[in-house]
């Protein structure tokens, strides 16, 4: 089957299982997930959806999230959007009901459902993290592409090869990072309800070379000072200035006065305030990261690697995106990501141990076999939601594996061998092309690979020997096939089956 046909077939399989085109209100995707806004959550067929071969798992938050994996999600989403548009265009007019609801009643029902979802998922902190993610996640593909080109260029420079080409590669790798503040400003204004181009215009002040001639707080400014944090703050300020202008400026003058005042006011505040303050904060972040790993070493790595899986599960890892980006701006790489990536190694080791400890549970073993390749490449959701989290204790032992892997990498950081990543997004084996450090690429790759091996082994040993109580083995080391009839009826090749998914109704997470 051609790739396009395969992606369209996947989209076509998913659409009716989420209630059809009429039930879809929005379609977006991140690195691994198709995120759907739905009018009626009750129309979703969870178990049948998990049985679709390309679906690795599902997560319910403010949107309904279908885990498809990196690469696949970017190809399936456009096909899904086309099918939704086609479905809405050709949908027949609804037949009149015997007792139709009034417009007011329908509006009240919709408002009630929306309020219930918000009450469940929209705490102020989660809303803040969601906005941070919406600003920075669209930048990740460019960060990855430029990061890989930077790694290739560094390798060629060290080997002395293609000396006429390496300057061009350096320009490709550095161009985006030189202007990343503009893109952050654009996305920030868009996310906060302003005019995106005005956010980008104000943020562009930060990277304009001419700011080197301006003095603030008794010292000359530097182009790029404040980085992405300054751009974020400048764009948020621009949105508030713009909204104020929209309320008070007469409509006849709006097109001239509003953009002028927005750029002027927020630009002056950015130059004579935000750039300096954000620059100090950015410098403090870089200094603290270096201090933490230079002095904390293995201990810091153990804590970071051990607690990252719970952060991912709760969505709190999104708060780290601006920190990673700031470190990449300052140092050329983030030293935190390779340590945090060890959490995925612990998860993989734990999953392999579960595979051997539950030889009779065909359902979980099939889930593990289908999800392990993605796990090795750093996509952990299928293993988290489909295996370790529902078992309980193996999730904890997976965190132990991540802690040991993080301690290994952190120890070498303390010895002076910094291991960093030139971009964010990938993890596991997919991070190898993005690695960089201060003692040569060979040493950096060896340390990172050693950390992965330690994470795999520690996760496996901790789970195999301490991840199962007698009661847990008695409960799960049995055949699940008879209980999976619902999914079996959906399709014989279901990679994730009935009672082992994250939404399984029959079992609570096993005790720890």
PDB file of C-alpha atoms in Angstrom, residues 134-430:
ATOM      1  CA  UNK A 134       1.276  25.967  22.157  1.00  0.00           C
ATOM      2  CA  UNK A 135       3.973  28.620  21.793  1.00  0.00           C
ATOM      3  CA  UNK A 136       7.047  26.390  21.688  1.00  0.00           C
ATOM      4  CA  UNK A 137       5.915  22.999  20.333  1.00  0.00           C
ATOM      5  CA  UNK A 138       5.382  24.341  16.760  1.00  0.00           C
ATOM      6  CA  UNK A 139       9.064  25.369  16.789  1.00  0.00           C
ATOM      7  CA  UNK A 140      10.361  21.868  17.543  1.00  0.00           C
ATOM      8  CA  UNK A 141      10.572  20.587  13.927  1.00  0.00           C
ATOM      9  CA  UNK A 142      12.838  23.518  13.002  1.00  0.00           C
ATOM     10  CA  UNK A 143      14.909  22.978  16.157  1.00  0.00           C
ATOM     11  CA  UNK A 144      15.362  19.316  15.248  1.00  0.00           C
ATOM     12  CA  UNK A 145      16.249  19.958  11.617  1.00  0.00           C
ATOM     13  CA  UNK A 146      18.701  22.748  12.412  1.00  0.00           C
ATOM     14  CA  UNK A 147      20.131  20.751  15.317  1.00  0.00           C
ATOM     15  CA  UNK A 148      20.901  17.745  13.123  1.00  0.00           C
ATOM     16  CA  UNK A 149      22.520  20.009  10.510  1.00  0.00           C
ATOM     17  CA  UNK A 150      24.600  21.592  13.299  1.00  0.00           C
ATOM     18  CA  UNK A 151      25.746  18.150  14.440  1.00  0.00           C
ATOM     19  CA  UNK A 152      26.642  17.142  10.879  1.00  0.00           C
ATOM     20  CA  UNK A 153      28.520  20.396  10.386  1.00  0.00           C
ATOM     21  CA  UNK A 154      30.454  19.904  13.618  1.00  0.00           C
ATOM     22  CA  UNK A 155      31.444  16.407  12.533  1.00  0.00           C
ATOM     23  CA  UNK A 156      32.648  17.622   9.132  1.00  0.00           C
ATOM     24  CA  UNK A 157      34.622  20.488  10.722  1.00  0.00           C
ATOM     25  CA  UNK A 158      36.330  18.120  13.168  1.00  0.00           C
ATOM     26  CA  UNK A 159      37.255  15.746  10.343  1.00  0.00           C
ATOM     27  CA  UNK A 160      38.341  18.566   8.042  1.00  0.00           C
ATOM     28  CA  UNK A 161      36.025  17.387   5.275  1.00  0.00           C
ATOM     29  CA  UNK A 162      34.066  19.499   2.757  1.00  0.00           C
ATOM     30  CA  UNK A 163      35.560  22.775   3.966  1.00  0.00           C
ATOM     31  CA  UNK A 164      33.768  24.690   1.216  1.00  0.00           C
ATOM     32  CA  UNK A 165      30.382  23.368   2.341  1.00  0.00           C
ATOM     33  CA  UNK A 166      30.644  23.704   6.120  1.00  0.00           C
ATOM     34  CA  UNK A 167      30.126  27.499   6.169  1.00  0.00           C
ATOM     35  CA  UNK A 168      26.842  26.995   4.312  1.00  0.00           C
ATOM     36  CA  UNK A 169      25.801  24.288   6.778  1.00  0.00           C
ATOM     37  CA  UNK A 170      26.673  26.599   9.664  1.00  0.00           C
ATOM     38  CA  UNK A 171      24.404  29.273   8.186  1.00  0.00           C
ATOM     39  CA  UNK A 172      21.547  26.788   7.818  1.00  0.00           C
ATOM     40  CA  UNK A 173      21.984  25.536  11.365  1.00  0.00           C
ATOM     41  CA  UNK A 174      22.299  28.985  12.960  1.00  0.00           C
ATOM     42  CA  UNK A 175      19.799  31.036  10.955  1.00  0.00           C
ATOM     43  CA  UNK A 176      16.726  29.816  12.789  1.00  0.00           C
ATOM     44  CA  UNK A 177      18.297  30.121  16.233  1.00  0.00           C
ATOM     45  CA  UNK A 178      19.389  33.669  15.425  1.00  0.00           C
ATOM     46  CA  UNK A 179      15.753  34.622  14.791  1.00  0.00           C
ATOM     47  CA  UNK A 180      13.946  32.275  17.152  1.00  0.00           C
ATOM     48  CA  UNK A 181      12.829  35.210  19.293  1.00  0.00           C
ATOM     49  CA  UNK A 182      10.752  36.475  16.346  1.00  0.00           C
ATOM     50  CA  UNK A 183       8.946  33.151  15.999  1.00  0.00           C
ATOM     51  CA  UNK A 184       8.347  32.975  19.746  1.00  0.00           C
ATOM     52  CA  UNK A 185       6.874  36.482  19.656  1.00  0.00           C
ATOM     53  CA  UNK A 186       4.617  35.593  16.731  1.00  0.00           C
ATOM     54  CA  UNK A 187       3.296  32.416  18.407  1.00  0.00           C
ATOM     55  CA  UNK A 188       2.884  34.162  21.762  1.00  0.00           C
ATOM     56  CA  UNK A 189       0.720  36.935  20.329  1.00  0.00           C
ATOM     57  CA  UNK A 190      -1.337  34.349  18.468  1.00  0.00           C
ATOM     58  CA  UNK A 191      -1.832  32.269  21.620  1.00  0.00           C
ATOM     59  CA  UNK A 192      -2.840  35.232  23.790  1.00  0.00           C
ATOM     60  CA  UNK A 193      -5.333  36.605  21.279  1.00  0.00           C
ATOM     61  CA  UNK A 194      -3.345  39.421  19.677  1.00  0.00           C
ATOM     62  CA  UNK A 195      -2.185  40.082  16.134  1.00  0.00           C
ATOM     63  CA  UNK A 196       0.653  37.568  15.556  1.00  0.00           C
ATOM     64  CA  UNK A 197       2.726  39.790  13.271  1.00  0.00           C
ATOM     65  CA  UNK A 198       2.771  42.576  15.877  1.00  0.00           C
ATOM     66  CA  UNK A 199       4.095  40.115  18.462  1.00  0.00           C
ATOM     67  CA  UNK A 200       6.798  39.096  16.002  1.00  0.00           C
ATOM     68  CA  UNK A 201       7.620  42.730  15.222  1.00  0.00           C
ATOM     69  CA  UNK A 202       8.133  43.618  18.891  1.00  0.00           C
ATOM     70  CA  UNK A 203      10.169  40.458  19.535  1.00  0.00           C
ATOM     71  CA  UNK A 204      12.362  41.263  16.520  1.00  0.00           C
ATOM     72  CA  UNK A 205      13.693  44.274  18.423  1.00  0.00           C
ATOM     73  CA  UNK A 206      15.543  41.864  20.708  1.00  0.00           C
ATOM     74  CA  UNK A 207      17.638  40.360  17.903  1.00  0.00           C
ATOM     75  CA  UNK A 208      18.144  43.596  15.916  1.00  0.00           C
ATOM     76  CA  UNK A 209      21.893  44.369  15.754  1.00  0.00           C
ATOM     77  CA  UNK A 210      21.253  48.083  16.335  1.00  0.00           C
ATOM     78  CA  UNK A 211      20.326  47.550  20.005  1.00  0.00           C
ATOM     79  CA  UNK A 212      24.070  47.327  20.646  1.00  0.00           C
ATOM     80  CA  UNK A 213      24.095  51.141  20.467  1.00  0.00           C
ATOM     81  CA  UNK A 214      21.488  51.492  23.228  1.00  0.00           C
ATOM     82  CA  UNK A 215      22.311  51.741  26.934  1.00  0.00           C
ATOM     83  CA  UNK A 216      19.960  50.531  29.663  1.00  0.00           C
ATOM     84  CA  UNK A 217      20.600  50.260  33.421  1.00  0.00           C
ATOM     85  CA  UNK A 218      24.071  51.674  32.919  1.00  0.00           C
ATOM     86  CA  UNK A 219      25.275  49.116  30.391  1.00  0.00           C
ATOM     87  CA  UNK A 220      25.114  48.533  26.650  1.00  0.00           C
ATOM     88  CA  UNK A 221      22.528  46.077  25.406  1.00  0.00           C
ATOM     89  CA  UNK A 222      23.533  43.081  23.303  1.00  0.00           C
ATOM     90  CA  UNK A 223      21.576  41.719  20.319  1.00  0.00           C
ATOM     91  CA  UNK A 224      19.613  38.711  21.510  1.00  0.00           C
ATOM     92  CA  UNK A 225      19.818  39.717  25.173  1.00  0.00           C
ATOM     93  CA  UNK A 226      16.883  38.176  26.993  1.00  0.00           C
ATOM     94  CA  UNK A 227      16.368  35.571  24.283  1.00  0.00           C
ATOM     95  CA  UNK A 228      13.110  33.655  24.117  1.00  0.00           C
ATOM     96  CA  UNK A 229      12.053  34.742  27.596  1.00  0.00           C
ATOM     97  CA  UNK A 230      12.338  38.395  26.607  1.00  0.00           C
ATOM     98  CA  UNK A 231      10.479  37.703  23.365  1.00  0.00           C
ATOM     99  CA  UNK A 232       7.693  35.963  25.248  1.00  0.00           C
ATOM    100  CA  UNK A 233       7.333  38.848  27.696  1.00  0.00           C
ATOM    101  CA  UNK A 234       7.494  41.473  24.946  1.00  0.00           C
ATOM    102  CA  UNK A 235       4.787  39.753  22.895  1.00  0.00           C
ATOM    103  CA  UNK A 236       2.474  39.328  25.897  1.00  0.00           C
ATOM    104  CA  UNK A 237       2.871  43.033  26.643  1.00  0.00           C
ATOM    105  CA  UNK A 238       2.141  43.850  22.991  1.00  0.00           C
ATOM    106  CA  UNK A 239      -1.098  41.858  23.174  1.00  0.00           C
ATOM    107  CA  UNK A 240      -2.307  43.806  26.209  1.00  0.00           C
ATOM    108  CA  UNK A 241      -1.385  47.150  24.623  1.00  0.00           C
ATOM    109  CA  UNK A 242      -3.150  46.151  21.408  1.00  0.00           C
ATOM    110  CA  UNK A 243      -6.310  45.068  23.249  1.00  0.00           C
ATOM    111  CA  UNK A 244      -6.343  48.362  25.164  1.00  0.00           C
ATOM    112  CA  UNK A 245      -6.049  50.251  21.899  1.00  0.00           C
ATOM    113  CA  UNK A 246      -8.879  48.271  20.318  1.00  0.00           C
ATOM    114  CA  UNK A 247     -11.164  49.352  23.164  1.00  0.00           C
ATOM    115  CA  UNK A 248     -10.312  53.055  23.191  1.00  0.00           C
ATOM    116  CA  UNK A 249      -9.075  54.095  19.741  1.00  0.00           C
ATOM    117  CA  UNK A 250     -11.859  55.224  17.356  1.00  0.00           C
ATOM    118  CA  UNK A 251     -12.539  52.792  14.522  1.00  0.00           C
ATOM    119  CA  UNK A 252     -11.603  55.382  11.899  1.00  0.00           C
ATOM    120  CA  UNK A 253      -8.100  55.647  13.371  1.00  0.00           C
ATOM    121  CA  UNK A 254      -7.663  52.041  14.496  1.00  0.00           C
ATOM    122  CA  UNK A 255      -5.747  50.828  11.460  1.00  0.00           C
ATOM    123  CA  UNK A 256      -3.122  53.580  11.951  1.00  0.00           C
ATOM    124  CA  UNK A 257      -2.987  54.181  15.686  1.00  0.00           C
ATOM    125  CA  UNK A 258      -3.302  50.671  17.159  1.00  0.00           C
ATOM    126  CA  UNK A 259      -0.314  48.990  15.484  1.00  0.00           C
ATOM    127  CA  UNK A 260       1.802  52.129  15.967  1.00  0.00           C
ATOM    128  CA  UNK A 261       1.082  52.414  19.691  1.00  0.00           C
ATOM    129  CA  UNK A 262       1.449  48.637  20.145  1.00  0.00           C
ATOM    130  CA  UNK A 263       4.955  48.553  18.689  1.00  0.00           C
ATOM    131  CA  UNK A 264       5.982  51.897  20.225  1.00  0.00           C
ATOM    132  CA  UNK A 265       4.873  51.276  23.817  1.00  0.00           C
ATOM    133  CA  UNK A 266       5.804  47.608  24.055  1.00  0.00           C
ATOM    134  CA  UNK A 267       9.026  48.252  22.112  1.00  0.00           C
ATOM    135  CA  UNK A 268      10.186  50.970  24.530  1.00  0.00           C
ATOM    136  CA  UNK A 269       9.392  48.785  27.542  1.00  0.00           C
ATOM    137  CA  UNK A 270      11.224  45.891  25.903  1.00  0.00           C
ATOM    138  CA  UNK A 271      14.353  47.914  25.159  1.00  0.00           C
ATOM    139  CA  UNK A 272      14.594  49.778  28.452  1.00  0.00           C
ATOM    140  CA  UNK A 273      13.314  47.050  30.758  1.00  0.00           C
ATOM    141  CA  UNK A 274      12.475  43.587  29.516  1.00  0.00           C
ATOM    142  CA  UNK A 275      15.695  42.896  27.630  1.00  0.00           C
ATOM    143  CA  UNK A 276      17.791  43.600  30.702  1.00  0.00           C
ATOM    144  CA  UNK A 277      15.542  41.699  33.129  1.00  0.00           C
ATOM    145  CA  UNK A 278      15.021  38.710  30.836  1.00  0.00           C
ATOM    146  CA  UNK A 279      18.741  38.668  30.102  1.00  0.00           C
ATOM    147  CA  UNK A 280      19.510  38.413  33.811  1.00  0.00           C
ATOM    148  CA  UNK A 281      16.946  35.611  34.223  1.00  0.00           C
ATOM    149  CA  UNK A 282      18.315  33.723  31.214  1.00  0.00           C
ATOM    150  CA  UNK A 283      21.860  34.029  32.517  1.00  0.00           C
ATOM    151  CA  UNK A 284      20.710  32.785  35.915  1.00  0.00           C
ATOM    152  CA  UNK A 285      19.071  29.735  34.324  1.00  0.00           C
ATOM    153  CA  UNK A 286      22.259  28.827  32.483  1.00  0.00           C
ATOM    154  CA  UNK A 287      24.397  29.413  35.553  1.00  0.00           C
ATOM    155  CA  UNK A 288      22.085  27.330  37.743  1.00  0.00           C
ATOM    156  CA  UNK A 289      22.023  24.427  35.272  1.00  0.00           C
ATOM    157  CA  UNK A 290      25.821  24.396  35.123  1.00  0.00           C
ATOM    158  CA  UNK A 291      26.094  24.686  38.904  1.00  0.00           C
ATOM    159  CA  UNK A 292      23.521  21.956  39.495  1.00  0.00           C
ATOM    160  CA  UNK A 293      25.303  19.377  37.365  1.00  0.00           C
ATOM    161  CA  UNK A 294      28.824  20.488  38.337  1.00  0.00           C
ATOM    162  CA  UNK A 295      28.086  20.215  42.051  1.00  0.00           C
ATOM    163  CA  UNK A 296      25.104  17.899  42.249  1.00  0.00           C
ATOM    164  CA  UNK A 297      26.390  15.503  39.611  1.00  0.00           C
ATOM    165  CA  UNK A 298      25.026  12.006  40.132  1.00  0.00           C
ATOM    166  CA  UNK A 299      22.565  13.183  42.786  1.00  0.00           C
ATOM    167  CA  UNK A 300      21.059  15.825  40.540  1.00  0.00           C
ATOM    168  CA  UNK A 301      20.909  13.362  37.644  1.00  0.00           C
ATOM    169  CA  UNK A 302      19.218  10.790  39.850  1.00  0.00           C
ATOM    170  CA  UNK A 303      16.472  13.230  40.875  1.00  0.00           C
ATOM    171  CA  UNK A 304      15.936  14.613  37.360  1.00  0.00           C
ATOM    172  CA  UNK A 305      15.906  11.196  35.691  1.00  0.00           C
ATOM    173  CA  UNK A 306      13.749   9.646  38.403  1.00  0.00           C
ATOM    174  CA  UNK A 307      10.983  12.220  38.469  1.00  0.00           C
ATOM    175  CA  UNK A 308      10.678  12.952  34.760  1.00  0.00           C
ATOM    176  CA  UNK A 309       8.196  10.147  33.984  1.00  0.00           C
ATOM    177  CA  UNK A 310       5.636  11.506  36.482  1.00  0.00           C
ATOM    178  CA  UNK A 311       6.146  14.973  34.989  1.00  0.00           C
ATOM    179  CA  UNK A 312       5.429  13.598  31.500  1.00  0.00           C
ATOM    180  CA  UNK A 313       2.376  11.726  32.745  1.00  0.00           C
ATOM    181  CA  UNK A 314       0.965  14.923  34.285  1.00  0.00           C
ATOM    182  CA  UNK A 315       1.993  17.139  31.356  1.00  0.00           C
ATOM    183  CA  UNK A 316       4.227  19.248  33.613  1.00  0.00           C
ATOM    184  CA  UNK A 317       7.304  18.631  31.450  1.00  0.00           C
ATOM    185  CA  UNK A 318       6.039  21.389  29.152  1.00  0.00           C
ATOM    186  CA  UNK A 319       7.262  23.927  31.713  1.00  0.00           C
ATOM    187  CA  UNK A 320      10.839  22.892  30.838  1.00  0.00           C
ATOM    188  CA  UNK A 321      10.571  23.859  27.156  1.00  0.00           C
ATOM    189  CA  UNK A 322      11.554  27.526  27.640  1.00  0.00           C
ATOM    190  CA  UNK A 323      14.441  26.428  29.878  1.00  0.00           C
ATOM    191  CA  UNK A 324      15.764  24.028  27.230  1.00  0.00           C
ATOM    192  CA  UNK A 325      15.426  26.696  24.557  1.00  0.00           C
ATOM    193  CA  UNK A 326      17.226  29.263  26.701  1.00  0.00           C
ATOM    194  CA  UNK A 327      20.130  26.871  27.316  1.00  0.00           C
ATOM    195  CA  UNK A 328      20.374  26.102  23.588  1.00  0.00           C
ATOM    196  CA  UNK A 329      20.483  29.841  22.843  1.00  0.00           C
ATOM    197  CA  UNK A 330      23.224  30.435  25.409  1.00  0.00           C
ATOM    198  CA  UNK A 331      25.426  27.348  25.186  1.00  0.00           C
ATOM    199  CA  UNK A 332      24.484  25.739  21.885  1.00  0.00           C
ATOM    200  CA  UNK A 333      22.904  22.742  23.650  1.00  0.00           C
ATOM    201  CA  UNK A 334      20.792  21.848  26.668  1.00  0.00           C
ATOM    202  CA  UNK A 335      22.510  19.679  29.259  1.00  0.00           C
ATOM    203  CA  UNK A 336      19.191  18.754  30.872  1.00  0.00           C
ATOM    204  CA  UNK A 337      17.581  16.816  28.010  1.00  0.00           C
ATOM    205  CA  UNK A 338      20.029  13.865  27.845  1.00  0.00           C
ATOM    206  CA  UNK A 339      19.541  13.317  31.588  1.00  0.00           C
ATOM    207  CA  UNK A 340      15.766  13.549  31.350  1.00  0.00           C
ATOM    208  CA  UNK A 341      15.846  11.136  28.388  1.00  0.00           C
ATOM    209  CA  UNK A 342      17.046   8.443  30.772  1.00  0.00           C
ATOM    210  CA  UNK A 343      13.475   8.215  32.099  1.00  0.00           C
ATOM    211  CA  UNK A 344      12.499   6.642  28.786  1.00  0.00           C
ATOM    212  CA  UNK A 345      15.340   4.131  29.117  1.00  0.00           C
ATOM    213  CA  UNK A 346      14.049   3.082  32.537  1.00  0.00           C
ATOM    214  CA  UNK A 347      10.567   2.676  31.032  1.00  0.00           C
ATOM    215  CA  UNK A 348      11.920   0.426  28.265  1.00  0.00           C
ATOM    216  CA  UNK A 349      13.837  -1.737  30.746  1.00  0.00           C
ATOM    217  CA  UNK A 350      10.765  -2.044  32.947  1.00  0.00           C
ATOM    218  CA  UNK A 351       8.586  -3.045  29.990  1.00  0.00           C
ATOM    219  CA  UNK A 352      11.023  -5.793  28.990  1.00  0.00           C
ATOM    220  CA  UNK A 353      10.944  -7.113  32.560  1.00  0.00           C
ATOM    221  CA  UNK A 354       7.119  -7.082  32.529  1.00  0.00           C
ATOM    222  CA  UNK A 355       7.244  -9.068  29.277  1.00  0.00           C
ATOM    223  CA  UNK A 356       9.232 -11.830  30.970  1.00  0.00           C
ATOM    224  CA  UNK A 357       7.372 -11.732  34.282  1.00  0.00           C
ATOM    225  CA  UNK A 358       3.933 -12.124  32.680  1.00  0.00           C
ATOM    226  CA  UNK A 359       4.431 -15.000  30.206  1.00  0.00           C
ATOM    227  CA  UNK A 360       0.731 -15.929  30.231  1.00  0.00           C
ATOM    228  CA  UNK A 361      -0.683 -12.455  29.656  1.00  0.00           C
ATOM    229  CA  UNK A 362      -0.789 -12.414  25.854  1.00  0.00           C
ATOM    230  CA  UNK A 363      -2.496  -9.045  25.785  1.00  0.00           C
ATOM    231  CA  UNK A 364       0.143  -7.087  27.724  1.00  0.00           C
ATOM    232  CA  UNK A 365       2.961  -8.946  25.964  1.00  0.00           C
ATOM    233  CA  UNK A 366       1.480  -8.009  22.578  1.00  0.00           C
ATOM    234  CA  UNK A 367       1.202  -4.380  23.699  1.00  0.00           C
ATOM    235  CA  UNK A 368       4.855  -4.398  24.784  1.00  0.00           C
ATOM    236  CA  UNK A 369       6.055  -5.939  21.510  1.00  0.00           C
ATOM    237  CA  UNK A 370       4.203  -3.326  19.467  1.00  0.00           C
ATOM    238  CA  UNK A 371       5.264  -0.380  21.664  1.00  0.00           C
ATOM    239  CA  UNK A 372       8.933  -1.240  22.325  1.00  0.00           C
ATOM    240  CA  UNK A 373      10.297   0.054  18.981  1.00  0.00           C
ATOM    241  CA  UNK A 374       8.698   3.422  19.660  1.00  0.00           C
ATOM    242  CA  UNK A 375       9.999   3.251  23.237  1.00  0.00           C
ATOM    243  CA  UNK A 376      13.583   2.790  22.062  1.00  0.00           C
ATOM    244  CA  UNK A 377      13.105   5.891  19.879  1.00  0.00           C
ATOM    245  CA  UNK A 378      11.920   7.915  22.863  1.00  0.00           C
ATOM    246  CA  UNK A 379       8.122   7.735  22.408  1.00  0.00           C
ATOM    247  CA  UNK A 380       7.071   6.569  25.859  1.00  0.00           C
ATOM    248  CA  UNK A 381       3.289   7.109  25.983  1.00  0.00           C
ATOM    249  CA  UNK A 382       2.278   3.635  24.719  1.00  0.00           C
ATOM    250  CA  UNK A 383       4.404   1.908  27.361  1.00  0.00           C
ATOM    251  CA  UNK A 384       3.363   4.319  30.116  1.00  0.00           C
ATOM    252  CA  UNK A 385      -0.374   4.171  29.524  1.00  0.00           C
ATOM    253  CA  UNK A 386      -0.586   0.669  28.075  1.00  0.00           C
ATOM    254  CA  UNK A 387       1.718  -1.199  30.451  1.00  0.00           C
ATOM    255  CA  UNK A 388       3.455   0.242  33.502  1.00  0.00           C
ATOM    256  CA  UNK A 389       0.926   2.771  34.793  1.00  0.00           C
ATOM    257  CA  UNK A 390      -1.959   0.309  34.949  1.00  0.00           C
ATOM    258  CA  UNK A 391       0.235  -2.192  36.800  1.00  0.00           C
ATOM    259  CA  UNK A 392       1.256   0.392  39.409  1.00  0.00           C
ATOM    260  CA  UNK A 393       4.512  -0.819  40.892  1.00  0.00           C
ATOM    261  CA  UNK A 394       6.326  -1.271  37.531  1.00  0.00           C
ATOM    262  CA  UNK A 395       5.761   2.436  36.901  1.00  0.00           C
ATOM    263  CA  UNK A 396       7.736   3.189  40.061  1.00  0.00           C
ATOM    264  CA  UNK A 397      10.512   0.763  39.136  1.00  0.00           C
ATOM    265  CA  UNK A 398      10.657   2.364  35.671  1.00  0.00           C
ATOM    266  CA  UNK A 399      11.323   5.657  37.457  1.00  0.00           C
ATOM    267  CA  UNK A 400      14.102   3.913  39.370  1.00  0.00           C
ATOM    268  CA  UNK A 401      15.690   2.911  36.061  1.00  0.00           C
ATOM    269  CA  UNK A 402      15.491   6.488  34.853  1.00  0.00           C
ATOM    270  CA  UNK A 403      17.066   7.682  38.095  1.00  0.00           C
ATOM    271  CA  UNK A 404      20.082   5.392  37.697  1.00  0.00           C
ATOM    272  CA  UNK A 405      20.555   6.372  34.048  1.00  0.00           C
ATOM    273  CA  UNK A 406      20.297  10.062  34.974  1.00  0.00           C
ATOM    274  CA  UNK A 407      22.808   9.554  37.794  1.00  0.00           C
ATOM    275  CA  UNK A 408      25.268   8.003  35.317  1.00  0.00           C
ATOM    276  CA  UNK A 409      25.098  10.960  32.903  1.00  0.00           C
ATOM    277  CA  UNK A 410      25.062  13.456  35.792  1.00  0.00           C
ATOM    278  CA  UNK A 411      28.199  11.894  37.265  1.00  0.00           C
ATOM    279  CA  UNK A 412      30.150  12.539  34.072  1.00  0.00           C
ATOM    280  CA  UNK A 413      28.812  16.105  33.976  1.00  0.00           C
ATOM    281  CA  UNK A 414      30.277  16.557  37.453  1.00  0.00           C
ATOM    282  CA  UNK A 415      33.618  15.291  36.133  1.00  0.00           C
ATOM    283  CA  UNK A 416      33.512  17.997  33.459  1.00  0.00           C
ATOM    284  CA  UNK A 417      32.168  15.997  30.514  1.00  0.00           C
ATOM    285  CA  UNK A 418      29.053  17.937  29.530  1.00  0.00           C
ATOM    286  CA  UNK A 419      26.538  15.963  27.477  1.00  0.00           C
ATOM    287  CA  UNK A 420      23.945  18.084  25.718  1.00  0.00           C
ATOM    288  CA  UNK A 421      21.386  18.147  22.922  1.00  0.00           C
ATOM    289  CA  UNK A 422      21.261  20.820  20.238  1.00  0.00           C
ATOM    290  CA  UNK A 423      17.468  20.554  19.982  1.00  0.00           C
ATOM    291  CA  UNK A 424      14.447  19.418  21.962  1.00  0.00           C
ATOM    292  CA  UNK A 425      11.782  16.882  21.076  1.00  0.00           C
ATOM    293  CA  UNK A 426      13.564  13.598  20.312  1.00  0.00           C
ATOM    294  CA  UNK A 427      14.686  11.203  23.009  1.00  0.00           C
ATOM    295  CA  UNK A 428      16.088   7.676  23.259  1.00  0.00           C
ATOM    296  CA  UNK A 429      18.023   6.542  20.208  1.00  0.00           C
ATOM    297  CA  UNK A 430      16.560   9.420  18.189  1.00  0.00           C
TER     298      UNK A 430
END
